[in-house]
Coordinates of C-alpha atoms in Angstrom, one line a residue:
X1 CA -30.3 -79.3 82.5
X2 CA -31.3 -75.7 83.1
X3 CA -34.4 -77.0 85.6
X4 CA -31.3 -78.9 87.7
X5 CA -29.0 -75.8 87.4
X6 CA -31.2 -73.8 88.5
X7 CA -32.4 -76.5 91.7
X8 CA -28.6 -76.4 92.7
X9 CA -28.3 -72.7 92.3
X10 CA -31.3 -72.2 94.9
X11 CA -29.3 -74.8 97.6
X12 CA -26.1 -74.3 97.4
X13 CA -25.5 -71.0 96.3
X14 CA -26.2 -69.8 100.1
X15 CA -23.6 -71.7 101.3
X16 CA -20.6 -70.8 99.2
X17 CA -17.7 -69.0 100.1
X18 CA -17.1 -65.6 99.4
X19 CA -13.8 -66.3 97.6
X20 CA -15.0 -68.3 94.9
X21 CA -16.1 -65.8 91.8
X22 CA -16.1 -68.2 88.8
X23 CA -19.7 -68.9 87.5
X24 CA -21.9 -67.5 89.8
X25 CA -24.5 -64.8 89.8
X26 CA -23.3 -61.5 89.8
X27 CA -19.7 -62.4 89.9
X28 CA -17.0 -62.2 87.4
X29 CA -13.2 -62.2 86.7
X30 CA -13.5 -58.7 87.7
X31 CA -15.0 -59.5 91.1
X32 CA -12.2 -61.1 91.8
X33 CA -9.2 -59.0 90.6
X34 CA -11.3 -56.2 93.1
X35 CA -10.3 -58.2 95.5
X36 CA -7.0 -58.9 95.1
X37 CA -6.8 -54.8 94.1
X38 CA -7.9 -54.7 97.6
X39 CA -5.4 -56.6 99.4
X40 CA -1.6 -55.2 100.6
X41 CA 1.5 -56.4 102.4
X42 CA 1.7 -59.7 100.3
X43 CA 5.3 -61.2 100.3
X44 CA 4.5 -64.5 98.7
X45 CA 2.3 -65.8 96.5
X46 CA 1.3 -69.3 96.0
X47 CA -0.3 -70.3 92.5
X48 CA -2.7 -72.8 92.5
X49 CA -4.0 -74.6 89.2
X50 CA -5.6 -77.9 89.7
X51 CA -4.4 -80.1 86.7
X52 CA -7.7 -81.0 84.0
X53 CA -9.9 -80.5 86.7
X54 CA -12.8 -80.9 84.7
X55 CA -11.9 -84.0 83.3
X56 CA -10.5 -85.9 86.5
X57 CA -13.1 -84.9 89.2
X58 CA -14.0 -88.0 90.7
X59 CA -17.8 -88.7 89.7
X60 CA -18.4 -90.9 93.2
X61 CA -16.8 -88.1 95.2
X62 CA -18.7 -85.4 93.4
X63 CA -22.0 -87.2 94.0
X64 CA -20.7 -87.6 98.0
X65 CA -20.4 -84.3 98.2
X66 CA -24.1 -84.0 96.9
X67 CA -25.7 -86.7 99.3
X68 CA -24.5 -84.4 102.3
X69 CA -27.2 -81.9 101.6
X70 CA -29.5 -83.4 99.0
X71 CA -31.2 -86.5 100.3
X72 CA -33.9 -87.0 97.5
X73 CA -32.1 -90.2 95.7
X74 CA -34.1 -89.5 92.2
X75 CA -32.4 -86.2 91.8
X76 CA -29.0 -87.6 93.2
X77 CA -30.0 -90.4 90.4
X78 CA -30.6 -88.4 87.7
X79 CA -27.6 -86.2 88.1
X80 CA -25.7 -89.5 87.8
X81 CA -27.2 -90.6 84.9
X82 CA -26.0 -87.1 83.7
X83 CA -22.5 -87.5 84.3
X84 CA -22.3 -91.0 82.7
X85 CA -24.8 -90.3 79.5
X86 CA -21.4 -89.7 77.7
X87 CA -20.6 -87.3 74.2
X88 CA -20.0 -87.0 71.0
X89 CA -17.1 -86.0 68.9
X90 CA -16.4 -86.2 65.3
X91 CA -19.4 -88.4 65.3
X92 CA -17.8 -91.0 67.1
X93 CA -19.6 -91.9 71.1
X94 CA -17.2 -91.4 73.9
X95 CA -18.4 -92.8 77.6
X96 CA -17.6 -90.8 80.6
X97 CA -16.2 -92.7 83.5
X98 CA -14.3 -89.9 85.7
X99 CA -14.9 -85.5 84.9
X100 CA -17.7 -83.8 84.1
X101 CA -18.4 -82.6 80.3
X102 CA -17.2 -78.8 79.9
X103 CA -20.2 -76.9 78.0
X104 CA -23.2 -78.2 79.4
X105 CA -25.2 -75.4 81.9
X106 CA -24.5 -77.9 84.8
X107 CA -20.6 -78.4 84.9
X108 CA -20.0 -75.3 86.1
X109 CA -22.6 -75.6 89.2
X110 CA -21.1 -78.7 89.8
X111 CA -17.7 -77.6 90.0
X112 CA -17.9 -74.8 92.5
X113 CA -19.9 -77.5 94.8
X114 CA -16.9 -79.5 94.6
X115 CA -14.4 -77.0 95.2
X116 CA -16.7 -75.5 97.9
X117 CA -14.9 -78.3 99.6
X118 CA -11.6 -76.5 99.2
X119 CA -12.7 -73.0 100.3
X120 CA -14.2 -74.1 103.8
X121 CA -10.7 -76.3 103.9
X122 CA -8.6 -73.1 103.2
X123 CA -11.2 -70.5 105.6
X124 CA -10.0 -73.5 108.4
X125 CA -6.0 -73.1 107.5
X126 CA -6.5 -69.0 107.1
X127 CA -7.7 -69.1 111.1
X128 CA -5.5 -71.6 111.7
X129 CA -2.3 -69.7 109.3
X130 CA -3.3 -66.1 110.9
X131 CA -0.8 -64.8 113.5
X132 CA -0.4 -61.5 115.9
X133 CA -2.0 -58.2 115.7
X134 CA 0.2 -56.4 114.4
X135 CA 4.0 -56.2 113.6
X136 CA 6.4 -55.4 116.3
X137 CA 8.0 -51.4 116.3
X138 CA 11.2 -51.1 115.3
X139 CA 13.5 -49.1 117.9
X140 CA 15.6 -47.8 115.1
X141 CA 12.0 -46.1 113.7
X142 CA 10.7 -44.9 117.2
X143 CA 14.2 -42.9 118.0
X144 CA 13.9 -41.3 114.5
X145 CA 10.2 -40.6 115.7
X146 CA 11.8 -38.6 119.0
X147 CA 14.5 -37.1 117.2
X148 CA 12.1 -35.8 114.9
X149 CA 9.8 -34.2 117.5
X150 CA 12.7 -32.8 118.9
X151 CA 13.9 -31.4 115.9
X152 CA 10.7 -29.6 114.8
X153 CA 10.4 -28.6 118.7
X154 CA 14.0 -26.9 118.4
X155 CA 13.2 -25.3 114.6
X156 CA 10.0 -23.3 116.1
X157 CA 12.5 -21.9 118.6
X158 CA 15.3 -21.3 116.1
X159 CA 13.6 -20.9 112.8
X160 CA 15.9 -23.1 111.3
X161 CA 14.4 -26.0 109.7
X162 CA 17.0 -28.0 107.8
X163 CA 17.7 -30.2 110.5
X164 CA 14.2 -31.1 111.1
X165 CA 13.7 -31.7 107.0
X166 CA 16.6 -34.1 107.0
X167 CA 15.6 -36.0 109.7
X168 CA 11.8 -35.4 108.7
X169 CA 12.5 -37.4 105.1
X170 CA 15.0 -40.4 106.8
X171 CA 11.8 -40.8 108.8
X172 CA 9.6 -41.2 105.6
X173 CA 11.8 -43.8 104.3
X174 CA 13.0 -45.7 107.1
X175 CA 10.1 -48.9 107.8
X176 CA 8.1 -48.5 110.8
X177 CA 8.0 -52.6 111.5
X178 CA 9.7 -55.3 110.7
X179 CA 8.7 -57.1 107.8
X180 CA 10.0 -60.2 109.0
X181 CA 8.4 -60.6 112.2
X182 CA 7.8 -63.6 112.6
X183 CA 4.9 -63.2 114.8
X184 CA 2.8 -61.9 112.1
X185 CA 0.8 -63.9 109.6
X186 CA -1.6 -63.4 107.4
X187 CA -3.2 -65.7 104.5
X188 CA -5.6 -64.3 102.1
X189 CA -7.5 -66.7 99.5
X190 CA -8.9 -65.9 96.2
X191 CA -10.5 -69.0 93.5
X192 CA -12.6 -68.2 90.0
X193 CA -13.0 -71.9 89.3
X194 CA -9.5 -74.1 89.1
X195 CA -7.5 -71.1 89.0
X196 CA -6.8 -70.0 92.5
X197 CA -4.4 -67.6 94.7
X198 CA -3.0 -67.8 97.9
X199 CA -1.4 -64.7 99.2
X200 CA 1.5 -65.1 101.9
X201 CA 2.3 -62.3 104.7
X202 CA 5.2 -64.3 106.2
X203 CA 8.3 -66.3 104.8
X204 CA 8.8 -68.2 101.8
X205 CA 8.6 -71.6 104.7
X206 CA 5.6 -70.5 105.6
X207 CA 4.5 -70.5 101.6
X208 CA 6.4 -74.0 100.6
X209 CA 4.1 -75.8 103.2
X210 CA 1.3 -74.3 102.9
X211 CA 1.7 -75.3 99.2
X212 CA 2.4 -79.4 100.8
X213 CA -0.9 -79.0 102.6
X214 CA -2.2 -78.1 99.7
X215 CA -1.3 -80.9 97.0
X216 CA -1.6 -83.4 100.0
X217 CA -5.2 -81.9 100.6
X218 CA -6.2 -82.3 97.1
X219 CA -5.3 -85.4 96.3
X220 CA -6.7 -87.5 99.9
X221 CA -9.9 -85.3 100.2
X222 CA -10.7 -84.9 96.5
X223 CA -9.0 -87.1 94.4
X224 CA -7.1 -83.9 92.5
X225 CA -3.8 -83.5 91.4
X226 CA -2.1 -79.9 91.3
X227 CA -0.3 -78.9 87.9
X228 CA 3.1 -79.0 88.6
X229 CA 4.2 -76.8 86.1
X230 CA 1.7 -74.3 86.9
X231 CA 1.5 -74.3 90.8
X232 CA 4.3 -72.3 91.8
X233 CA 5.7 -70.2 94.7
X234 CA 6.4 -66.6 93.3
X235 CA 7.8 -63.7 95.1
X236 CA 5.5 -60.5 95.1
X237 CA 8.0 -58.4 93.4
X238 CA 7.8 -60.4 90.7
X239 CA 5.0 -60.8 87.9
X240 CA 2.1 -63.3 88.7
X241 CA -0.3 -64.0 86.3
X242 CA -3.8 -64.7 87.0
X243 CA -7.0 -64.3 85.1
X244 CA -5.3 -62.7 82.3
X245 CA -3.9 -60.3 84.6
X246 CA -0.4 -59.4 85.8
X247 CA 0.1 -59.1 89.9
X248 CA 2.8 -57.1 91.0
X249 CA 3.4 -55.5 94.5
X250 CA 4.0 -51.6 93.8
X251 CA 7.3 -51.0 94.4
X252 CA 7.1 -47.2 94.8
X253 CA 6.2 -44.8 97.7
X254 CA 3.4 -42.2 98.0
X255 CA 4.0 -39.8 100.3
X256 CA 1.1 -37.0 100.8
X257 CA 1.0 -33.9 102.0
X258 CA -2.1 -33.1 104.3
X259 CA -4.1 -30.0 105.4
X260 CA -4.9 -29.7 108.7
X261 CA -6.0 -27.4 111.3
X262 CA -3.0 -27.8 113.1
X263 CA -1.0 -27.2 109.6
X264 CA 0.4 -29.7 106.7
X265 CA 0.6 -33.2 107.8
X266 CA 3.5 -35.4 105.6
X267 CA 1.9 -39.1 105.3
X268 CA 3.3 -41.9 103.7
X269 CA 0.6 -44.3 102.5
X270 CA 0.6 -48.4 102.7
X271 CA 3.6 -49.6 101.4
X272 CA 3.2 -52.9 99.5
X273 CA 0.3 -52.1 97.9
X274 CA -0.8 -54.7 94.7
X275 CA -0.8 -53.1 91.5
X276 CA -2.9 -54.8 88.1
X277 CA -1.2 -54.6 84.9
X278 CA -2.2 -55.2 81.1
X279 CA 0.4 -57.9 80.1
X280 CA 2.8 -57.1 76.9
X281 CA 2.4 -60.3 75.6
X282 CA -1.7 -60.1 75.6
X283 CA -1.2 -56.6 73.7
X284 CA 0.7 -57.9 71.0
X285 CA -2.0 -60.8 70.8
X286 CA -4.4 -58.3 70.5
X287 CA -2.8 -55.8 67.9
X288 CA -1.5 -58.4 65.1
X289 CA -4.7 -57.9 63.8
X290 CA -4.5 -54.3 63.4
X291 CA -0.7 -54.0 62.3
X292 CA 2.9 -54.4 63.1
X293 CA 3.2 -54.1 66.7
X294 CA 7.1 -54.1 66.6
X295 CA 6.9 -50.3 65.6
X296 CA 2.7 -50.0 66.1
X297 CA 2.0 -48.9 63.2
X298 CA -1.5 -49.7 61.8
X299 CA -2.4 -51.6 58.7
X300 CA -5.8 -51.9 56.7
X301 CA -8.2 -54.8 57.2
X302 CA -9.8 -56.2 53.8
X303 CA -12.6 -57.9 55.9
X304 CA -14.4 -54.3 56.2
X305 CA -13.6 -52.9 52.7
X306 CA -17.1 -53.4 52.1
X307 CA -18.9 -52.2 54.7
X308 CA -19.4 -48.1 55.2
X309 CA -17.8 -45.8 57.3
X310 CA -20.4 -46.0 60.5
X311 CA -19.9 -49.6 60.2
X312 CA -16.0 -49.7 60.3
X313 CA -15.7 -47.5 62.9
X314 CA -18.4 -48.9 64.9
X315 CA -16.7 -52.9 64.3
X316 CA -13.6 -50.8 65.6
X317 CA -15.2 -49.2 68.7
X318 CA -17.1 -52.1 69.4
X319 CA -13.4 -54.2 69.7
X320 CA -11.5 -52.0 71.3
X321 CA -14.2 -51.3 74.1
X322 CA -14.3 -54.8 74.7
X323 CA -10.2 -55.6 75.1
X324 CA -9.6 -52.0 77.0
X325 CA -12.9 -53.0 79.3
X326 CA -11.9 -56.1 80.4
X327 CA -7.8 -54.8 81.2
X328 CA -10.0 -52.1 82.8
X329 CA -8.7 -52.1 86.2
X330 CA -5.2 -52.6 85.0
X331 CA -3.0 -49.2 86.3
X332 CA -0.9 -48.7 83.1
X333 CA -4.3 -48.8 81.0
X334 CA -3.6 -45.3 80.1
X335 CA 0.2 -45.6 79.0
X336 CA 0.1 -49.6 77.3
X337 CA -3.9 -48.3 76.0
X338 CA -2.2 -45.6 74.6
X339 CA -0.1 -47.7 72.1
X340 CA -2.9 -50.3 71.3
X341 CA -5.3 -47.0 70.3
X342 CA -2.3 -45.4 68.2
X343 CA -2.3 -49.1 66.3
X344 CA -6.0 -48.9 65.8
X345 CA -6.5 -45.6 64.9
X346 CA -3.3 -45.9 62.2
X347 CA -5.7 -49.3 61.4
X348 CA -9.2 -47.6 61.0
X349 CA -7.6 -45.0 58.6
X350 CA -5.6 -47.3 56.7
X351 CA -8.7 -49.5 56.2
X352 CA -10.9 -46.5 54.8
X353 CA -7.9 -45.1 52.5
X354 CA -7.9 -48.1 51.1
X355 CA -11.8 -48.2 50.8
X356 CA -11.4 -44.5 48.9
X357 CA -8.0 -45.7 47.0
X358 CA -7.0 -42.2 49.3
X359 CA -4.3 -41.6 51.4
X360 CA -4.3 -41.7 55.3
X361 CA -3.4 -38.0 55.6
X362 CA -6.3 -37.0 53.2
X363 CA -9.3 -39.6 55.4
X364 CA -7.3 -37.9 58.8
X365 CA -8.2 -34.5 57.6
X366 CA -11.6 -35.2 56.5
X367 CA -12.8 -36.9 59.4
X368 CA -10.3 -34.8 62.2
X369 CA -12.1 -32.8 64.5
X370 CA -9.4 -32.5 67.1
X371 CA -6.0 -33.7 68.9
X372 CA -7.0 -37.6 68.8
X373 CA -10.5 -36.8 67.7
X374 CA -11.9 -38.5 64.4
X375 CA -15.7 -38.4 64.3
X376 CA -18.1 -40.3 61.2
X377 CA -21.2 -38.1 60.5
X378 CA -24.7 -39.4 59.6
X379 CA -26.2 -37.1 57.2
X380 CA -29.5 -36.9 55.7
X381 CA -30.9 -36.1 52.5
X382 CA -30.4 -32.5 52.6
X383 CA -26.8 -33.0 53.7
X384 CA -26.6 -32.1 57.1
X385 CA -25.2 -33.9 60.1
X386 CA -28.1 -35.8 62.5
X387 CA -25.8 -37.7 64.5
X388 CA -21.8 -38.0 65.1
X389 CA -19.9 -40.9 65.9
X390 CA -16.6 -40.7 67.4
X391 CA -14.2 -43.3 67.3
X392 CA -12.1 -44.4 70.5
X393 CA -8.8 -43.0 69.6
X394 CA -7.7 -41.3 73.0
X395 CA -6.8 -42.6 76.6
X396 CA -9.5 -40.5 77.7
X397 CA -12.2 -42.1 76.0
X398 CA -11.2 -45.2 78.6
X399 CA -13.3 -46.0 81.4
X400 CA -12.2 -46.9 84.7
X401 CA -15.7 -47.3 86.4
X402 CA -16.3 -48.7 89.5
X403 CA -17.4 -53.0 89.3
X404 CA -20.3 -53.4 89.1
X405 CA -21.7 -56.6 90.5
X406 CA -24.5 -56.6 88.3
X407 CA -22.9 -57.0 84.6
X408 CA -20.5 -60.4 83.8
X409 CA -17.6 -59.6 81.3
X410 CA -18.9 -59.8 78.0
X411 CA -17.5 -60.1 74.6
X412 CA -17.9 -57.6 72.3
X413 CA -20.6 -58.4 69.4
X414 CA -19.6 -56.9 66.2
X415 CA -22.0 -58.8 64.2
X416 CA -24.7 -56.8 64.8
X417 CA -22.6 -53.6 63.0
X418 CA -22.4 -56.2 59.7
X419 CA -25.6 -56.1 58.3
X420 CA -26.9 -57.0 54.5
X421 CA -28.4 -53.4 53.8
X422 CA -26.0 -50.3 55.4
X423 CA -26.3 -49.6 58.6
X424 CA -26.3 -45.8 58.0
X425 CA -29.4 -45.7 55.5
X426 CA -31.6 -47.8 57.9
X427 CA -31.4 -45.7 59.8
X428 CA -31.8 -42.3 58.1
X429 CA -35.0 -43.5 56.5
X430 CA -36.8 -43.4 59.6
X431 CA -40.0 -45.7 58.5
X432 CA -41.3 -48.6 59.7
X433 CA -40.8 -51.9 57.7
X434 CA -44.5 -52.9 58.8
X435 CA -47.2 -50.1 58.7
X436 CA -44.9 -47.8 56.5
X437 CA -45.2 -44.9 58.7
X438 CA -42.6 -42.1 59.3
X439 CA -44.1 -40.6 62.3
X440 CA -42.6 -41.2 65.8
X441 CA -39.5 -43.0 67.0
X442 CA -38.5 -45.8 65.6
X443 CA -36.9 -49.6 67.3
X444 CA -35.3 -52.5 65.7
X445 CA -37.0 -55.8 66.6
X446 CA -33.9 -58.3 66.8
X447 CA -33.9 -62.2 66.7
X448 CA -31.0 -64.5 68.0
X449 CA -30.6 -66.4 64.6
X450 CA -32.9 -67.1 61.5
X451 CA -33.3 -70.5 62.0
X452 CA -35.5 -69.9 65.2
X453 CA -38.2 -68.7 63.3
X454 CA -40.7 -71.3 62.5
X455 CA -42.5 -69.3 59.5
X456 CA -46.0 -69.6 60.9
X457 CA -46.4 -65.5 61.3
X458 CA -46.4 -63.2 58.7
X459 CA -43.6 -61.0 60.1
X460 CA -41.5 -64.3 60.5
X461 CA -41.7 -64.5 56.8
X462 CA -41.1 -61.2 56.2
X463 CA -37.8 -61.7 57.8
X464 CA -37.1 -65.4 56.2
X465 CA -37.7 -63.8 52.7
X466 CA -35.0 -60.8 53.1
X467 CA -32.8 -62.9 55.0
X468 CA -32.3 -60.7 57.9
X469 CA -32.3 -61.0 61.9
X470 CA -33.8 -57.4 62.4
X471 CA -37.0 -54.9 61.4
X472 CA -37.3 -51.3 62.0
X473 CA -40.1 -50.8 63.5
X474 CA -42.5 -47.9 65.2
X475 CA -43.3 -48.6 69.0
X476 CA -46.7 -49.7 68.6
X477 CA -46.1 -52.0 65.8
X478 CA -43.1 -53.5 67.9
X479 CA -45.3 -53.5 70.9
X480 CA -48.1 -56.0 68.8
X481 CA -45.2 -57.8 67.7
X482 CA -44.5 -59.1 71.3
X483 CA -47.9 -59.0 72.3
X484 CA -48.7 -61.3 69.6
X485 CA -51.8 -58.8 68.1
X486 CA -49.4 -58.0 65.1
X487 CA -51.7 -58.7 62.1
X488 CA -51.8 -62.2 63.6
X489 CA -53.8 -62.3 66.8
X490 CA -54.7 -66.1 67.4
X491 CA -50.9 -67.1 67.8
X492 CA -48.8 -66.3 70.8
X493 CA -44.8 -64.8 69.1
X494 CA -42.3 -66.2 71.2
X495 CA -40.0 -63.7 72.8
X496 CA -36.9 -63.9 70.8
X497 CA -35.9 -59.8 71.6
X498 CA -32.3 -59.3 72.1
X499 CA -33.1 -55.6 72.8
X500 CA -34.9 -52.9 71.9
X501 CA -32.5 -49.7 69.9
X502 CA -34.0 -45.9 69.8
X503 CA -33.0 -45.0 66.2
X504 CA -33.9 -41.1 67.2
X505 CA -31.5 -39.9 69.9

């Protein structure tokens, strides 16, 4: 399936639109919410969500769609053999005679072919949608603009400036157009796989049938149904919520003062700007695990009473990075991050006061350094600290970087910070678990999962016998390892790195 993803990929990825972000390389949710970020003056919004699309696509279509660009009848073939070869669950065989199986490496390819469909349908209706230049002048705003000259004019002669500053301000909040022109238009488009957007410049009519044309659309062209409870028509004031996101136009003004050589200009900026927000309800989802999130007040975990410190906090840091990542882009991160990291930090404490049978005041003191600052030391034998580890506690330990088109959204991997022998004394003994030696810096070799190893190399034993997914070892012993010239050097090691970890900073 990977060698056919892969073939699809390379011919049709080319071709698809620029609004579709779901599944594709280099694009992720946060692609999309970029774009939206990006977009202002939106009066309506128009929800799509296309009703089990995965299991109703209609095979015959799908494969349609396929012959218009792919005329090799073996592969068109085999990729219908695919979508009728059926699954399994609860042991019982299941045929497929309409979707296409959710899990497999190819449904997703296969999807965004057959909602490229839609996207070149909806880049027609934007042309089509689009209206005017611009919107037209209100008269009311251009005789506030001469009274204003003529004010400031008048001041400079008279040196008194309050009747400039009054008419100056009913300028600054008195719209320039008219928002309901009716010769304006605009329609801006955004899709990560069934989920989709359409964002209205124009009136709620103008929304209600472009939301026709699209159910009528969807079900002649492509044999899809919308959801009717989820498709909905939703005023930009209000909350929409898409991609775990909520979409609200900013109902505030910024007005800036700017430095010129002429003197200090007053700007207002775009009005109707879109603002992201981190939604209540996906908080409190979040923090039940941590404590009560009616008063957010932290509670211990029993699950980590066994590891050590530097494990718990790096479990913690290792969660809370990935929630407050993701809602990265959201603009009340700092005030709603703020009460998530209060409920953690109240958590982390509570869970190692209980480790100590201490108090939480007595672990805060210990491991304080300063306002929202609780740091973990590693110290070696002699008792001194090598390294510090600070836990996320403090809105300013959040991120707001720009996307990168590079990375997908990841989940956080806490596994790795659960290991059979403590994490802390791996890696103050500084040896290799090969040759034995202390000298130089040391990596940890890591494998996916135990059961790939095949037990045919010594070092594959090694691990089998102690039961665990990594090694410590020096460079030039983890070097042979993936050279295969590690003790062994008839058999090729398969490549089963997950990454290579400095243990020396």
């Amino acid at each position: 399936m990977t060698v056919l993803k892969l073939i699809l990929e390379a011919i049709y990825e080319p071709t698809f639109s620029n609004f579709s972000h779901g599944f594709r390389p280099h694009r992720s949710c946060h692609t999309a919410l970029d774009k939206i970020k990006k977009m202002s003056g939106i009066r309506w919004w128009v929800e799509g969500d296309i009703a089990s699309f995965f299991d109703t696509v209609s095979q015959t279509t799908l494969l349609s769609i396929l012959s218009k660009r792919i005329t090799d009848q073996r592969f068109l073939h085999l990729i219908e053999q695919l979508l009728k070869a059926g699954y399994v669950e609860d042991w019982k065989y299941n045929r497929t005679y309409s979707g296409v199986v959710q899990g497999g490496n190819l449904s997703p390819v296969l999807a965004n072919v057959y909602l490229n469909e839609l996207d070149q349908a909806v880049t027609l209706k934007i042309a089509e949608f689009n209206k005017g230049e611009k919107r037209t002048l209100l008269i009311h705003y251009s005789t506030l603009h001469t009274q204003v000259y003529l004010a400031k004019k008048k001041a400079r002669a008279t040196h008194n400036w309050a009747e400039y500053k009054r008419l100056r301000n009913k300028k600054l909040n008195t719209p320039a157009t008219d928002p309901q022109d009716a010769g304006f238009r605009r329609l801006t488009y955004i899709r990560y796989c069934d989920d989709f957007l359409l964002g209205v410049i124009g009136s709620k009519k103008d929304a209600e049938q472009l939301k026709d044309w699209l159910s009528k659309y969807l079900q002649e062209e492509l044999d899809l149904e919308l959801s009717p409870s989820k498709t909905l028509i939703t005023n930009a004031k209000d909350r929409v919520r898409f991609l775990g996101y909520d979409i609200r136009r900013w109902p505030k003004r910024r007005i800036l003062r700017i430095h010129t050589k002429q003197g200090v200009k007053t700007q207002r900026t775009i009005e109707a700007k879109l603002e992201l927000l981190m939604p209540y309800d996906k908080m409190v989802k979040f923090g039940k695990e941590y404590g009560d999130t009616t008063c957010w007040q932290g509670k211990h975990r029993n699950e980590l009473l066994n590891l050590s410190e530097l494990e718990i906090l790096k479990t913690y840091n290792a969660e809370i990075r990935g929630f407050t990542g993701y809602y990265s882009l959201a603009d009340n991160l700092k005030t709603s991050g703020g009460k998530l990291l209060h409920l953690t930090t109240g958590s982390f404490l509570a869970t190692l006061a209980s480790k100590y049978k201490s108090s939480i005041t007595k672990v805060g003191h210990r491991l304080k350094r300063g306002p929202a600052q609780y740091v973990v030391s590693l110290r070696g034998k002699d008792g001194e600290a090598i390294r510090e580890y600070e836990l996320v506690a403090s809105t300013r330990q959040l991120k707001k970087d720009e996307i990168n088109y590079n990375q997908p959204d990841l989940k956080p991997n806490t596994a790795m910070y659960r290991t059979r022998t403590e994490l802390g004394k791996r890696l103050l003994a500084n040896q290799c678990e090969w040759c034995g030696t202390e000298q130089g810096q040391m990596e940890v070799h890591h494998i996916r999962k135990l059961a790939d190893l095949k037990g045919k190399t010594r070092w594959e034993r090694q691990m089998q016998e102690r039961k665990r997914k990594t090694m410590v070892l020096c460079q030039n012993c983890h070097v042979e390892l993936h050279t295969a010239r590690l003790r062994e050097k008839k058999k090729q090691t398969k490549g089963k790195l997950e990454s290579r970890i400095p243990l020396t900073g």
